[in-house]
Coordinates of C-alpha atoms and ligand atoms in Angstrom, one line a residue:
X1 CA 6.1 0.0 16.6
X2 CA 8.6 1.5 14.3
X3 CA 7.0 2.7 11.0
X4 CA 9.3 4.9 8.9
X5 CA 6.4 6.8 6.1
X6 CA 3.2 5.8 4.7
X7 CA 4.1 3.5 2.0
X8 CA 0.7 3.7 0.1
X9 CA -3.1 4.2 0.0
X10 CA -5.0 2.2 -1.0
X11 CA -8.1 3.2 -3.1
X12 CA -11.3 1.1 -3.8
X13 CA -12.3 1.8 -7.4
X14 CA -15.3 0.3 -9.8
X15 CA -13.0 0.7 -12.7
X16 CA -9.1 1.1 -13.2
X17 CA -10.4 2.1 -17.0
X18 CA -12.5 4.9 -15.4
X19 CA -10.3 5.9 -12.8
X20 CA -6.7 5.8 -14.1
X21 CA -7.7 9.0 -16.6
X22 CA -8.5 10.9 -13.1
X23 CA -4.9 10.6 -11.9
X24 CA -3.4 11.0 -15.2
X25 CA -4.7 14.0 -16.8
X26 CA -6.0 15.7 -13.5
X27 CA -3.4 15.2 -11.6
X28 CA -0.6 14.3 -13.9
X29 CA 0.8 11.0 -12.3
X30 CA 2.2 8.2 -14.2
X31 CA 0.6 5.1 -13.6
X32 CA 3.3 2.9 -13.8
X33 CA 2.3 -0.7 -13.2
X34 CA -1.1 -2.5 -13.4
X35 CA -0.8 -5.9 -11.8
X36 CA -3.7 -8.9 -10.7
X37 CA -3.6 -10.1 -7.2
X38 CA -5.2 -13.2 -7.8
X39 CA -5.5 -14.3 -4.0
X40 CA -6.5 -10.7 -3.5
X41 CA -9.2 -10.7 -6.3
X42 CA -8.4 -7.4 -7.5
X43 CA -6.7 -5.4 -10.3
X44 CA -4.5 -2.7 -9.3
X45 CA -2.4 -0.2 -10.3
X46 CA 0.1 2.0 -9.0
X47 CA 1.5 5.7 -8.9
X48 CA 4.2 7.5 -7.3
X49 CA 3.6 10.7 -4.9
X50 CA 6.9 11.4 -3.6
X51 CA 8.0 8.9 -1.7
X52 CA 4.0 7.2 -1.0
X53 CA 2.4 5.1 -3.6
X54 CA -1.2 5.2 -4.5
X55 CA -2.5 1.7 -5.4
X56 CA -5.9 2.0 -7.1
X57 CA -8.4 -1.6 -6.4
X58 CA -10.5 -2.8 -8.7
X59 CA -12.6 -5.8 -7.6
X60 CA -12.1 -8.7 -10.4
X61 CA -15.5 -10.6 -8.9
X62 CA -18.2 -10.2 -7.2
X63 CA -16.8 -11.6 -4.2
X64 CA -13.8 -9.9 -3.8
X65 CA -13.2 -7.9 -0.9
X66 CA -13.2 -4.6 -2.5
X67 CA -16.7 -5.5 -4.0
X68 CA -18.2 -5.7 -0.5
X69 CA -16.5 -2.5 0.6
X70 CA -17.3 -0.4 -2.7
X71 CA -21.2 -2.3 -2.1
X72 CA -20.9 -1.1 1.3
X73 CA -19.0 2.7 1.7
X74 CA -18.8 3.6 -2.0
X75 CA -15.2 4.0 -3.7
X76 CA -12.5 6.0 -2.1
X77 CA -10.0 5.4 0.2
X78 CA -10.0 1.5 1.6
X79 CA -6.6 1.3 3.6
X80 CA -3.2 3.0 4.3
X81 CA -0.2 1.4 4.1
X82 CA 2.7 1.9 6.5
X83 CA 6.1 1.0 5.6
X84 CA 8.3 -0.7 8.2
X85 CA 11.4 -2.7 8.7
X86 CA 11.5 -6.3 10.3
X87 CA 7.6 -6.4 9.6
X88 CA 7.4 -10.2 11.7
X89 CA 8.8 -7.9 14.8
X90 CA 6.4 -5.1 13.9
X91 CA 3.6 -7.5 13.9
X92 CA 3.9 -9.0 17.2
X93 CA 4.5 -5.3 18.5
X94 CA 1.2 -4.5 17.8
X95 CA 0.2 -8.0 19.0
X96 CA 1.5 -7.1 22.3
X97 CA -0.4 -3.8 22.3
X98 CA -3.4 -5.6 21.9
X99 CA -4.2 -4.8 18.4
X100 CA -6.3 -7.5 16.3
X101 CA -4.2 -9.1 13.4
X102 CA -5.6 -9.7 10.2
X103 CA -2.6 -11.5 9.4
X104 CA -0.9 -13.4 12.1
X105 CA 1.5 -13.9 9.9
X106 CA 3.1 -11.7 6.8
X107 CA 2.1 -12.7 3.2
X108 CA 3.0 -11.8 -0.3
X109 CA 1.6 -9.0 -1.1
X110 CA 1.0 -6.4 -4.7
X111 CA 4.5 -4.5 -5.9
X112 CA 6.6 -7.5 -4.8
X113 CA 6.0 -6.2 -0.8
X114 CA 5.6 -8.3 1.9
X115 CA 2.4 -7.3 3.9
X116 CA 0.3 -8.1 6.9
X117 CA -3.4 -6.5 7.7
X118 CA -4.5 -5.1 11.2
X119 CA -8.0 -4.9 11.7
X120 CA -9.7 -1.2 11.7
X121 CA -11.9 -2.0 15.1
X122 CA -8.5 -1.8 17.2
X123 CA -7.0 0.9 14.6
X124 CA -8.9 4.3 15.0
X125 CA -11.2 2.6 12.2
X126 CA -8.4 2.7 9.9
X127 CA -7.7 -0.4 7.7
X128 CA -3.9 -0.4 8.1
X129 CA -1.7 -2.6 6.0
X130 CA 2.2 -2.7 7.5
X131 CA 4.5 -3.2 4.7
X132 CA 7.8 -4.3 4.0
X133 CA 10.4 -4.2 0.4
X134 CA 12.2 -7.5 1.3
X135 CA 14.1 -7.1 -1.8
X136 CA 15.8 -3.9 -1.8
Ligands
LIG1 ZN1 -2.2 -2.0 0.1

């Protein structure tokens, strides 16, 4: 695979209202987007670290995915996302390499990227998103 930096973390919060204040007045980002993923069932929003993003999750039900983690492990970090080019090519790379898909397939994913999951068992237990700005 060809990945060029890590794009962002994503972070499993209870709150964006509780959390947000940590990065702002602690560490004295910007957060400068809040956007739903609907499909995703989360709220999240975004800040800049040099070049990597940090994409705070907050679970909008119950039976959201980042419930069942945060029920599970607690809050912190849920998955890291790499940045690639040509993500279909990327994605049947790590197919070939015998790495479990997620995705089969890239979706639509928060901050206008297009995204596809591999699954932590064959990834050093790392939930690892690849991700691609189509639009640039
Ligand atoms: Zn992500």
């Amino acid at each position: 695979m060809k990945v060029s930096h890590i794009e962002h973390l994503g972070i499993a919060v209870k709150s964006l209202d509780e959390a947000i204040p940590y990065w702002e007045n602690v560490l004295g980002l910007k957060c400068y987007k809040i956007e739903e993923v609907a499909d995703q069932k989360v709220k999240t929003a975004f800040f800049k670290i040099g070049e990597t993003k940090i994409e705070l999750l907050e679970p909008t039900c119950p039976e959201s995915k980042i419930a069942g983690f945060i029920e599970k492990r607690g809050i912190g970090i849920h998955h890291m996302a790499l940045a690639v080019e040509n993500i279909e090519e990327q994605l049947a790379d790590a197919a070939s390499k015998e790495i479990r898909l997620i995705d089969q397939t890239p979706r639509k994913g928060a901050d206008g990227m297009t995204i596809a999951f591999l699954h932590p068992k064959s990834t050093q237990g790392i939930l690892t998103e690849l991700c691609e700005n189509k639009n640039k």
